[in-house]
XYZ file of C-alpha atoms in Angstrom:
683
model
C 0.491 58.195 1.511
C -1.437 56.395 4.245
C -1.642 58.332 7.541
C -0.187 55.451 9.573
C 2.828 55.253 7.258
C 3.281 59.022 7.318
C 3.129 59.045 11.108
C 5.734 56.252 11.384
C 8.126 58.060 9.036
C 7.653 61.305 10.948
C 8.283 59.670 14.329
C 11.337 57.919 12.939
C 12.737 61.233 11.687
C 12.173 62.881 15.050
C 14.375 60.259 16.722
C 17.467 61.195 14.685
C 18.700 63.548 17.391
C 18.647 60.821 20.034
C 20.736 58.578 17.821
C 23.272 61.357 17.272
C 23.552 61.776 21.036
C 24.398 58.091 21.323
C 26.977 58.393 18.516
C 28.782 61.149 20.428
C 28.595 59.050 23.580
C 29.935 55.996 21.763
C 32.855 57.908 20.246
C 33.892 59.255 23.652
C 33.868 55.867 25.389
C 37.083 54.253 26.552
C 36.478 50.570 27.162
C 39.546 48.604 28.239
C 39.691 45.218 26.517
C 41.378 43.551 29.503
C 38.617 40.995 30.178
C 36.100 38.958 28.218
C 33.365 41.533 28.825
C 35.752 44.379 28.057
C 36.694 42.734 24.760
C 33.015 42.165 23.968
C 32.015 45.801 24.424
C 35.159 47.061 22.728
C 34.546 44.936 19.623
C 30.824 45.789 19.537
C 31.698 49.497 19.779
C 34.218 49.094 16.950
C 31.623 47.446 14.705
C 29.117 50.253 15.290
C 31.741 52.957 14.688
C 32.742 51.350 11.386
C 29.067 51.324 10.374
C 28.793 54.979 11.372
C 31.907 55.835 9.340
C 30.418 54.231 6.230
C 27.103 56.037 6.746
C 29.047 59.298 7.005
C 30.710 58.567 3.648
C 27.292 58.051 2.073
C 25.970 61.198 3.714
C 28.858 63.303 2.402
C 28.591 61.866 -1.100
C 25.677 59.509 -1.926
C 27.380 58.597 -5.219
C 30.676 57.792 -3.399
C 32.504 59.348 -6.371
C 34.617 61.530 -4.089
C 35.461 58.676 -1.720
C 38.570 56.721 -2.620
C 38.197 53.056 -3.453
C 40.861 52.351 -0.821
C 38.827 54.028 1.931
C 35.729 52.082 0.923
C 37.656 48.825 0.769
C 39.380 49.394 4.118
C 36.104 50.194 5.885
C 34.395 47.187 4.314
C 37.237 44.812 5.190
C 37.433 46.052 8.779
C 33.681 45.682 9.286
C 33.638 42.206 7.716
C 36.721 40.981 9.570
C 34.717 39.831 12.600
C 32.474 37.470 10.632
C 34.479 36.178 7.660
C 35.514 32.501 7.885
C 38.689 31.972 9.852
C 41.600 30.806 7.729
C 43.593 27.777 8.820
C 46.292 28.705 11.298
C 44.973 32.219 11.963
C 43.371 33.552 15.148
C 41.069 36.139 13.582
C 37.709 35.998 11.849
C 34.465 34.293 12.833
C 35.966 31.538 14.975
C 37.313 34.246 17.289
C 34.364 36.633 17.163
C 31.584 37.201 19.689
C 29.198 36.924 16.727
C 29.991 33.194 16.868
C 27.886 31.522 19.602
C 30.607 28.910 20.184
C 33.169 31.594 20.977
C 30.748 33.660 23.071
C 29.570 30.634 25.075
C 33.130 29.569 25.765
C 33.836 33.035 27.143
C 30.629 33.603 29.140
C 28.882 30.246 29.577
C 26.001 28.982 27.436
C 23.099 31.122 28.687
C 24.964 34.421 28.793
C 26.994 33.570 25.692
C 23.935 32.891 23.535
C 22.415 36.185 24.623
C 25.548 38.257 24.060
C 26.141 36.648 20.677
C 22.552 37.470 19.643
C 22.917 41.050 20.850
C 26.151 41.358 18.903
C 24.122 40.836 15.731
C 21.947 43.809 16.744
C 25.040 45.989 16.999
C 26.350 44.877 13.616
C 22.891 45.400 12.100
C 23.370 49.134 12.691
C 25.200 49.076 9.350
C 21.932 48.295 7.553
C 19.779 50.479 9.803
C 22.030 53.492 9.158
C 21.739 53.065 5.388
C 17.961 52.766 5.720
C 17.927 55.553 8.340
C 15.838 53.338 10.630
C 16.118 55.219 13.905
C 13.702 52.847 15.664
C 16.122 49.961 15.303
C 19.226 52.106 15.818
C 17.920 53.270 19.192
C 16.965 49.701 20.101
C 20.592 48.708 19.549
C 21.795 51.747 21.493
C 19.546 50.874 24.437
C 20.797 47.284 24.483
C 24.419 48.443 24.413
C 23.882 50.996 27.184
C 21.852 48.601 29.295
C 24.356 45.771 29.003
C 27.261 48.113 29.719
C 25.589 49.402 32.883
C 24.893 45.861 34.121
C 28.512 44.879 33.538
C 29.844 47.958 35.271
C 27.491 47.250 38.179
C 28.799 43.693 38.403
C 25.420 42.112 37.639
C 25.986 38.383 36.908
C 22.334 37.397 36.284
C 21.583 36.501 32.623
C 17.841 36.993 33.219
C 18.367 40.725 33.860
C 20.402 41.086 30.677
C 17.819 39.114 28.709
C 15.027 41.427 29.922
C 16.812 44.393 28.351
C 17.362 42.558 25.059
C 13.803 41.201 24.822
C 12.278 44.586 25.659
C 14.186 46.367 22.906
C 13.705 43.649 20.288
C 9.927 43.815 20.803
C 9.688 47.587 21.145
C 8.007 49.763 18.492
C 6.836 46.686 16.583
C 4.027 48.451 14.748
C 5.967 51.633 13.986
C 8.915 49.636 12.700
C 6.582 47.469 10.637
C 5.061 50.570 9.016
C 8.553 51.941 8.376
C 9.674 48.708 6.696
C 6.473 48.366 4.675
C 7.039 51.812 3.184
C 10.581 50.931 2.161
C 9.592 47.513 0.807
C 6.467 48.456 -1.140
C 6.127 52.184 -1.730
C 6.930 53.450 -5.236
C 8.022 56.668 -3.512
C 11.065 54.937 -2.021
C 13.617 54.615 -4.830
C 17.101 54.402 -3.241
C 18.149 51.114 -4.870
C 16.275 51.859 -8.080
C 18.172 55.149 -8.425
C 21.502 53.352 -8.034
C 20.634 50.766 -10.692
C 19.209 53.232 -13.180
C 21.919 55.905 -12.827
C 25.167 54.173 -11.803
C 28.350 54.251 -13.847
C 28.998 50.520 -14.142
C 32.611 51.084 -15.174
C 33.282 52.443 -11.676
C 33.044 49.569 -9.205
C 32.389 51.966 -6.306
C 28.698 51.844 -7.146
C 28.517 48.362 -5.555
C 29.386 49.755 -2.122
C 26.374 52.073 -2.240
C 23.963 49.202 -1.592
C 25.615 48.417 1.736
C 25.802 44.668 1.065
C 28.756 42.573 2.125
C 30.900 42.234 -0.992
C 32.747 39.071 -1.980
C 35.238 38.666 -4.864
C 32.534 36.877 -6.908
C 30.294 39.971 -6.730
C 32.992 42.260 -8.106
C 33.949 39.705 -10.767
C 30.310 39.405 -11.847
C 29.919 43.191 -12.045
C 33.047 43.473 -14.184
C 31.932 40.609 -16.431
C 28.439 41.999 -16.953
C 29.733 45.549 -17.484
C 31.766 44.284 -20.467
C 29.170 41.887 -21.861
C 27.866 42.798 -25.352
C 24.967 45.224 -25.021
C 22.941 43.634 -27.806
C 23.067 40.184 -26.184
C 22.038 41.519 -22.781
C 19.233 43.513 -24.383
C 17.995 40.427 -26.218
C 18.057 38.463 -22.953
C 16.120 41.200 -21.169
C 13.473 41.142 -23.899
C 13.271 37.345 -23.684
C 12.797 37.365 -19.904
C 10.089 40.037 -19.975
C 8.301 38.195 -22.784
C 8.420 35.013 -20.703
C 6.930 37.020 -17.824
C 4.087 38.144 -20.093
C 3.627 34.585 -21.384
C 3.052 33.468 -17.798
C 0.141 35.890 -17.520
C -1.295 34.996 -20.910
C -1.110 31.221 -20.450
C -2.746 31.497 -17.034
C -5.491 33.800 -18.334
C -4.403 36.737 -16.165
C -4.226 40.422 -17.108
C -0.971 42.182 -16.217
C -2.327 45.472 -17.574
C -4.355 46.064 -14.420
C -1.045 46.421 -12.545
C 1.478 49.277 -12.317
C 4.626 47.676 -10.927
C 6.757 44.538 -11.087
C 9.247 43.552 -8.402
C 12.701 43.084 -9.932
C 15.043 40.876 -7.925
C 18.612 40.124 -8.988
C 22.029 39.206 -7.575
C 24.711 41.666 -6.616
C 26.900 42.380 -9.638
C 24.156 42.118 -12.285
C 22.921 45.699 -12.021
C 23.612 46.521 -15.670
C 21.431 43.591 -16.714
C 18.783 44.626 -14.160
C 18.657 48.108 -15.697
C 17.893 46.628 -19.121
C 15.147 44.429 -17.661
C 13.685 47.471 -15.884
C 13.675 49.425 -19.135
C 12.002 46.525 -20.932
C 9.344 46.310 -18.217
C 8.725 50.029 -18.649
C 8.153 49.479 -22.369
C 5.143 47.263 -21.530
C 3.778 49.683 -18.932
C 5.255 48.285 -15.698
C 7.622 50.191 -13.433
C 10.304 48.021 -11.837
C 10.321 48.072 -8.039
C 13.950 47.483 -7.101
C 15.251 46.596 -3.660
C 18.697 45.616 -2.440
C 20.446 43.099 -4.715
C 20.655 39.560 -3.358
C 23.900 38.318 -1.845
C 24.919 35.288 0.199
C 27.043 37.488 2.444
C 30.440 37.049 4.017
C 29.877 33.789 5.863
C 26.997 31.364 5.466
C 27.833 29.645 8.774
C 27.260 32.996 10.505
C 23.848 33.292 8.873
C 23.031 29.687 9.761
C 24.016 30.128 13.415
C 21.825 33.211 13.844
C 18.616 32.141 12.096
C 16.617 31.438 15.280
C 17.477 34.445 17.461
C 13.782 35.071 18.089
C 13.923 32.089 20.426
C 15.191 34.515 23.080
C 11.951 36.471 23.188
C 9.205 34.861 21.087
C 6.130 34.485 23.295
C 2.423 34.215 22.632
C 1.974 37.939 23.315
C 4.892 38.853 21.065
C 3.641 36.536 18.296
C 0.186 38.141 18.373
C 1.592 41.686 18.403
C 3.988 40.888 15.553
C 1.199 39.387 13.443
C -1.072 42.367 14.118
C 1.720 44.804 13.237
C 2.544 43.026 9.975
C -1.090 42.868 8.935
C -1.636 46.534 9.829
C 1.366 47.583 7.739
C 0.178 45.506 4.774
C -3.238 47.106 5.101
C -1.617 50.537 5.116
C 0.297 49.744 1.906
C -2.500 47.776 0.228
C -2.857 50.044 -2.806
C 0.830 49.750 -3.713
C 0.880 46.002 -3.054
C -2.247 45.391 -5.129
C -0.676 47.340 -7.985
C 2.279 44.913 -8.070
C 2.116 42.289 -10.812
C 4.603 39.887 -9.197
C 8.340 39.301 -9.413
C 10.898 39.005 -12.171
C 13.587 37.054 -10.398
C 17.186 36.537 -11.593
C 19.395 34.243 -9.531
C 22.904 32.867 -9.746
C 24.313 29.425 -9.113
C 27.739 27.891 -8.785
C 28.737 28.718 -5.217
C 30.342 25.849 -3.354
C 27.547 23.917 -1.601
C 27.338 24.868 2.036
C 27.574 22.136 4.658
C 26.959 23.841 8.018
C 28.277 22.875 11.398
C 25.490 21.884 13.781
C 26.306 23.865 16.916
C 24.935 23.039 20.346
C 25.353 26.713 21.217
C 23.115 27.985 18.397
C 19.668 29.064 19.557
C 16.699 26.827 18.750
C 12.937 27.212 19.092
C 11.041 25.369 21.780
C 8.051 23.227 20.850
C 5.747 26.030 21.992
C 7.616 28.563 19.863
C 7.384 26.295 16.811
C 3.618 26.240 17.262
C 3.641 30.035 17.513
C 5.694 30.238 14.303
C 3.164 28.056 12.472
C 0.313 30.201 13.764
C 2.013 33.447 12.764
C 2.770 32.178 9.272
C -0.740 30.834 8.846
C -2.493 34.029 9.931
C -0.312 36.278 7.836
C -0.552 34.022 4.787
C -4.325 33.877 5.088
C -4.563 37.666 5.277
C -2.138 38.191 2.404
C -3.787 35.772 0.009
C -7.288 37.014 0.795
C -6.308 40.628 0.153
C -3.712 40.186 -2.603
C -4.953 37.184 -4.596
C -2.477 35.042 -6.496
C -4.976 34.959 -9.370
C -3.954 38.535 -10.193
C -0.186 38.125 -10.235
C 2.508 35.957 -11.782
C 6.293 35.651 -11.752
C 9.294 34.680 -13.820
C 12.544 33.153 -12.562
C 15.791 32.529 -14.424
C 19.317 31.586 -13.327
C 22.883 32.246 -14.515
C 26.244 30.951 -13.257
C 28.369 32.872 -10.775
C 32.104 33.417 -11.388
C 32.581 31.193 -8.350
C 31.637 28.190 -10.501
C 35.261 27.989 -11.673
C 37.537 28.287 -14.668
C 34.793 27.412 -17.177
C 32.572 30.283 -16.021
C 32.378 32.062 -19.391
C 31.638 28.856 -21.307
C 28.997 27.780 -18.755
C 27.445 31.260 -18.888
C 27.134 30.995 -22.678
C 25.669 27.467 -22.499
C 23.224 28.554 -19.808
C 21.957 31.324 -22.077
C 21.393 28.747 -24.825
C 19.679 26.472 -22.323
C 17.417 29.242 -21.072
C 16.251 30.052 -24.599
C 15.166 26.598 -25.749
C 12.009 26.541 -27.875
C 8.963 26.284 -25.606
C 6.571 25.159 -28.330
C 8.865 22.351 -29.404
C 9.167 21.022 -25.854
C 5.434 21.380 -25.244
C 4.779 19.029 -28.173
C 7.226 16.417 -26.864
C 5.968 16.688 -23.289
C 2.361 16.219 -24.338
C 3.188 12.656 -25.430
C 4.237 11.946 -21.831
C 1.134 13.579 -20.376
C -1.169 11.560 -22.630
C 0.250 8.372 -21.096
C 0.249 9.689 -17.524
C -3.384 10.774 -17.739
C -4.429 7.121 -18.084
C -2.581 6.076 -14.931
C -4.039 5.168 -11.550
C -0.615 5.772 -10.052
C 2.971 6.407 -11.135
C 5.735 4.120 -9.876
C 9.246 5.593 -9.455
C 12.230 3.345 -8.685
C 15.937 4.067 -8.370
C 18.855 2.086 -9.739
C 20.513 -0.559 -7.540
C 22.050 1.260 -4.580
C 19.425 3.975 -4.686
C 16.517 3.163 -2.376
C 13.871 5.243 -4.163
C 10.694 3.197 -4.513
C 7.485 5.185 -4.382
C 3.978 4.956 -5.801
C 2.326 8.295 -6.501
C -1.474 8.246 -6.909
C -3.224 10.403 -9.474
C -6.584 12.186 -9.396
C -9.452 10.363 -11.106
C -10.180 11.836 -14.548
C -13.893 11.622 -15.368
C -13.850 13.252 -18.816
C -10.585 12.367 -20.648
C -11.561 14.505 -23.633
C -11.677 17.673 -21.555
C -9.650 16.995 -18.399
C -5.996 16.366 -17.558
C -3.908 15.920 -14.424
C -0.718 17.511 -15.730
C 0.628 20.966 -16.472
C 2.760 21.149 -19.605
C 5.466 23.444 -18.256
C 7.551 25.521 -20.656
C 9.675 28.662 -20.338
C 7.398 31.279 -18.829
C 7.253 31.423 -15.038
C 10.105 28.897 -14.685
C 12.988 29.181 -17.141
C 14.332 26.955 -18.697
C 11.732 24.659 -20.258
C 11.339 21.084 -19.334
C 8.817 19.460 -16.998
C 5.335 18.100 -16.630
C 3.837 18.321 -13.157
C 0.750 17.552 -11.108
C -0.647 17.744 -7.582
C -0.928 14.067 -6.607
C -3.415 12.471 -4.297
C -2.050 11.906 -0.804
C -4.030 8.757 -0.022
C -2.151 5.751 -1.372
C 1.029 7.692 -2.113
C 3.598 5.629 -0.230
C 7.288 4.834 -0.436
C 10.819 6.170 -0.139
C 12.641 8.947 -1.966
C 16.447 8.710 -1.804
C 18.876 11.284 -3.241
C 22.569 10.820 -2.531
C 23.699 14.452 -2.904
C 21.453 17.490 -3.310
C 21.480 21.227 -2.615
C 18.199 22.445 -1.035
C 17.470 25.894 0.398
C 21.155 26.788 -0.041
C 22.252 23.781 2.034
C 23.833 20.496 1.042
C 22.128 17.215 1.989
C 23.943 13.891 1.737
C 22.015 10.617 1.322
C 18.715 12.334 1.957
C 15.930 9.797 2.478
C 12.299 10.706 2.957
C 9.588 8.153 3.665
C 5.972 8.921 2.767
C 2.816 7.384 4.173
C -0.407 8.478 2.482
C 1.474 11.376 0.977
C 2.842 12.758 4.251
C 6.458 12.721 5.387
C 6.613 9.924 7.962
C 10.358 9.411 8.278
C 13.605 11.051 7.199
C 17.367 10.768 7.475
C 20.629 11.984 5.955
C 24.349 11.430 6.555
C 25.677 14.982 6.899
C 26.704 14.309 10.505
C 27.932 11.305 12.453
C 25.091 11.518 14.981
C 21.633 10.425 13.810
C 19.949 13.004 16.047
C 21.889 15.854 14.397
C 20.868 14.586 10.970
C 17.188 14.498 11.968
C 17.429 18.005 13.446
C 19.138 19.239 10.278
C 16.180 18.069 8.167
C 13.579 19.292 10.662
C 15.094 22.766 10.928
C 15.885 23.300 7.262
C 13.242 21.384 5.294
C 10.228 20.919 7.588
C 10.441 23.936 9.935
C 8.193 25.009 11.578
C 6.185 21.854 10.794
C 6.693 18.287 11.979
C 5.573 16.806 8.661
C 4.686 17.997 5.165
C 2.610 16.592 2.289
C 3.805 15.858 -1.229
C 2.495 18.941 -2.984
C 3.884 18.212 -6.438
C 5.079 15.311 -8.546
C 6.897 16.150 -11.764
C 9.048 14.661 -14.487
C 11.842 16.829 -15.858
C 12.590 16.580 -19.580
C 15.528 18.964 -20.046
C 18.216 16.445 -20.880
C 20.348 19.211 -22.424
C 20.680 20.752 -18.965
C 21.731 17.350 -17.649
C 24.343 17.015 -20.396
C 25.746 20.462 -19.573
C 25.974 19.527 -15.899
C 27.867 16.337 -16.717
C 30.147 18.032 -19.252
C 31.390 20.618 -16.751
C 30.952 18.445 -13.640
C 28.662 20.995 -11.986
C 25.674 18.817 -11.062
C 25.983 19.632 -7.356
C 26.306 23.348 -8.143
C 23.080 23.744 -10.107
C 20.026 25.457 -8.565
C 16.693 23.729 -8.042
C 15.327 25.809 -10.918
C 17.484 23.776 -13.333
C 17.881 20.567 -11.328
C 14.102 20.080 -11.201
C 14.082 19.846 -15.011
C 16.563 16.942 -14.929
C 14.578 13.990 -13.557
C 11.512 13.259 -11.455
C 11.016 15.599 -8.543
C 8.781 15.677 -5.525
C 7.917 18.913 -3.756
C 7.183 18.754 -0.049
C 4.745 21.426 1.059
C 1.955 23.187 -0.793
C 0.843 22.455 -4.339
C 1.861 24.611 -7.299
C -1.705 25.938 -7.372
C -1.752 27.076 -3.758
C -4.420 29.775 -3.242
C -5.403 29.524 -6.928
C -7.436 26.323 -6.819
C -10.699 27.963 -7.912
C -9.010 29.712 -10.829
C -9.216 27.632 -14.060
C -5.875 26.203 -15.235
C -5.425 24.683 -18.679
C -2.733 22.590 -20.313
C -1.174 24.868 -22.958
C -0.832 22.100 -25.567
C -4.050 20.093 -25.190
C -6.145 23.004 -23.835
C -7.685 20.548 -21.352
C -8.735 21.704 -17.894
C -6.235 20.685 -15.208
C -8.241 19.049 -12.413
C -5.310 18.118 -10.129
C -5.019 21.485 -8.430
C -5.296 20.383 -4.806
C -4.964 17.379 -2.493
C -6.652 16.145 0.658
C -4.841 18.749 2.756
C -5.464 21.851 0.643
C -9.039 20.652 0.047
C -9.948 21.750 3.601
C -9.145 25.373 2.710
C -12.769 26.512 2.944
C -13.385 25.018 6.387
C -9.919 25.459 7.899
C -7.584 27.650 5.826
C -5.006 27.808 8.642
C -4.443 24.052 8.371
C -4.836 23.753 4.609
C -1.545 25.408 3.689
C 2.034 25.027 4.921
C 3.708 28.064 3.287
C 6.422 25.653 2.145
C 7.379 24.186 -1.252
C 10.757 22.472 -1.649
C 11.566 20.473 -4.788
C 13.653 17.315 -4.346
C 14.946 15.831 -7.622
C 16.216 12.338 -8.422
C 18.727 12.733 -11.308
C 18.437 10.554 -14.422
C 21.548 8.551 -13.547
C 19.937 7.440 -10.270
C 16.689 6.519 -11.994
C 15.765 2.998 -13.014
C 12.097 3.427 -13.848
C 9.134 5.747 -14.011
C 6.047 3.812 -15.094
C 2.408 4.783 -15.464
C 0.358 1.981 -13.906
C -3.241 1.751 -15.106
C -6.197 0.443 -13.090
C -5.926 -2.971 -14.783
C -2.279 -3.242 -13.726
C -0.811 -2.456 -17.147
C 2.597 -0.751 -16.790
C 3.633 1.762 -19.430
C 7.214 3.000 -18.978
C 7.818 6.739 -19.155
C 11.501 6.330 -18.374
C 13.213 2.938 -18.374
C 16.857 2.414 -17.371
C 17.352 6.161 -17.366
C 15.965 6.724 -20.886
C 12.644 8.161 -22.075
C 10.472 5.352 -23.422
C 7.287 7.083 -24.674
C 6.994 7.248 -28.493
C 7.615 10.832 -29.581
C 10.207 11.531 -26.863
C 13.218 9.909 -28.545
C 14.880 13.292 -29.058
C 15.209 13.702 -25.284
C 17.570 10.717 -25.108
C 20.195 12.137 -27.464
C 21.959 14.284 -24.821
C 21.864 11.323 -22.413
C 23.621 9.079 -24.926
C 26.333 11.716 -25.331
C 26.874 12.179 -21.592
């Protein structure tokens, strides 16, 4: 173990006594809830004590076998009660919690309310810090609580004094905490979550509480469903996914055998399936690195409201120190990180699309802080990609429905399995017919049906040797499952027009009537209709699609060919519930941000069917990577798909003006692609 990591873990351990002193102090406090401040401190104390109670349960019995399910449920419900969505007609839950900036600002005024609401998150975060035994962060929270309490008791009304305490603690021990987190995120010696997955009794639902995640009914339903699913079918799926992972390496000309580990990421409730994937990875010589299962939590509005809390303390000095600390911790864990082959990623879909409230009380970054965010991301990305090259790793991602998708869950789950296992070679042959036409094009013209304003010309790279070169990747089921797209990195110059999608789910958020205008391949205008006020709509796009940038390039243009996925979506009326992973295979899509070959431009990429060299691996922005790597990349890549039913035309337009339709009136028009239209006819 690296000396810096060892020192951080040792210092963290030595602080345990100080935290225990605070726990005794907290338990002995008597805070009357007879005022707004009294209620604030009383509720914050209650949240921390509930977190402490759960940590004590884990300490007494890490397996939780001796803890009753009722005790676990009661503790979980009490802790979650302050942040779960408020039900109509009730006066409890998030609407009446100091975690909610609206509620806190109404009680204390905007400046003090924003600060106290942010600090409240620090107190609730003790739940996670106790499970991780992160005494650095626990003592930060303790110092904030003590400091705020003393200011209140002294009658101090000045928000600046309170903010000084918060900012000091949130920026304290940056490097030590970064080393601590790096160990837990990357070290093969840290196996808490792996041990749960590999040893749990999946017939006893108490194992789910051991992770410390906020549980929702869908998580328990998924765990029960997967625990009863036929072993042979799950095993076959695990083998298929790992083989797809290996195919990604082979088709890209990379060697996974030089690696020791693979990151395994999966949703809460699918631990039994994760165990089988881990065992399959072990059979090919890779140990699965397993962290906390993914979960959307108790309340997505709560997460949305608190995403910019750094605005309270992010400064140039803090940004530099944070970047230095993150880089130092990566350097300390470089051997373990370099030994990682990439991620096997399982996700779920089917949750009701989230349409957030845009709150005036929620914290936002200033223009200066946005610039600092861009600089931090750029520096860290540059370091990471120089030291842990993408040319040595790959990934695989696959999705399954959540029980939250509705009454047809089991049928949709079965159809999704069939969809995910479509024949890659068969689709590669069909898709190559499309690529052969596209490779002759000067640009591709995409137009929507009447009522849809999409009208955009996408310019292609110039192919000098058609016998050996191509612009398009023939994408099958390896890194992205299921099969079904051809994609390229278009030229920015000359790429102009409008993309309009009436209803789409991006980055876990719903966008209505999303319109993006492009000028020479860069976003030059945007709008949506989620809110009545135009300014709120613009902010919504800026904060959730562009952030921290003001504009982004088109990094990818693709045509999805998986019409079977489209037919499934129409059959069960789940179009708006599908993830980008599947949606992007169901029509043309445009990714804003970096290209698909980001940081791998010098590595040779070949079309798997034609074996031709793919020359469209960069654009005018990423082409400056050698002179100005900080400006060449955006660290963003968001796919925006126009579904078949909204599509009038995709045509390849040659230099002489000849138009060859790829899709016409929503149907594939290239000879050899007729099979793709059959599911569309049956829609």
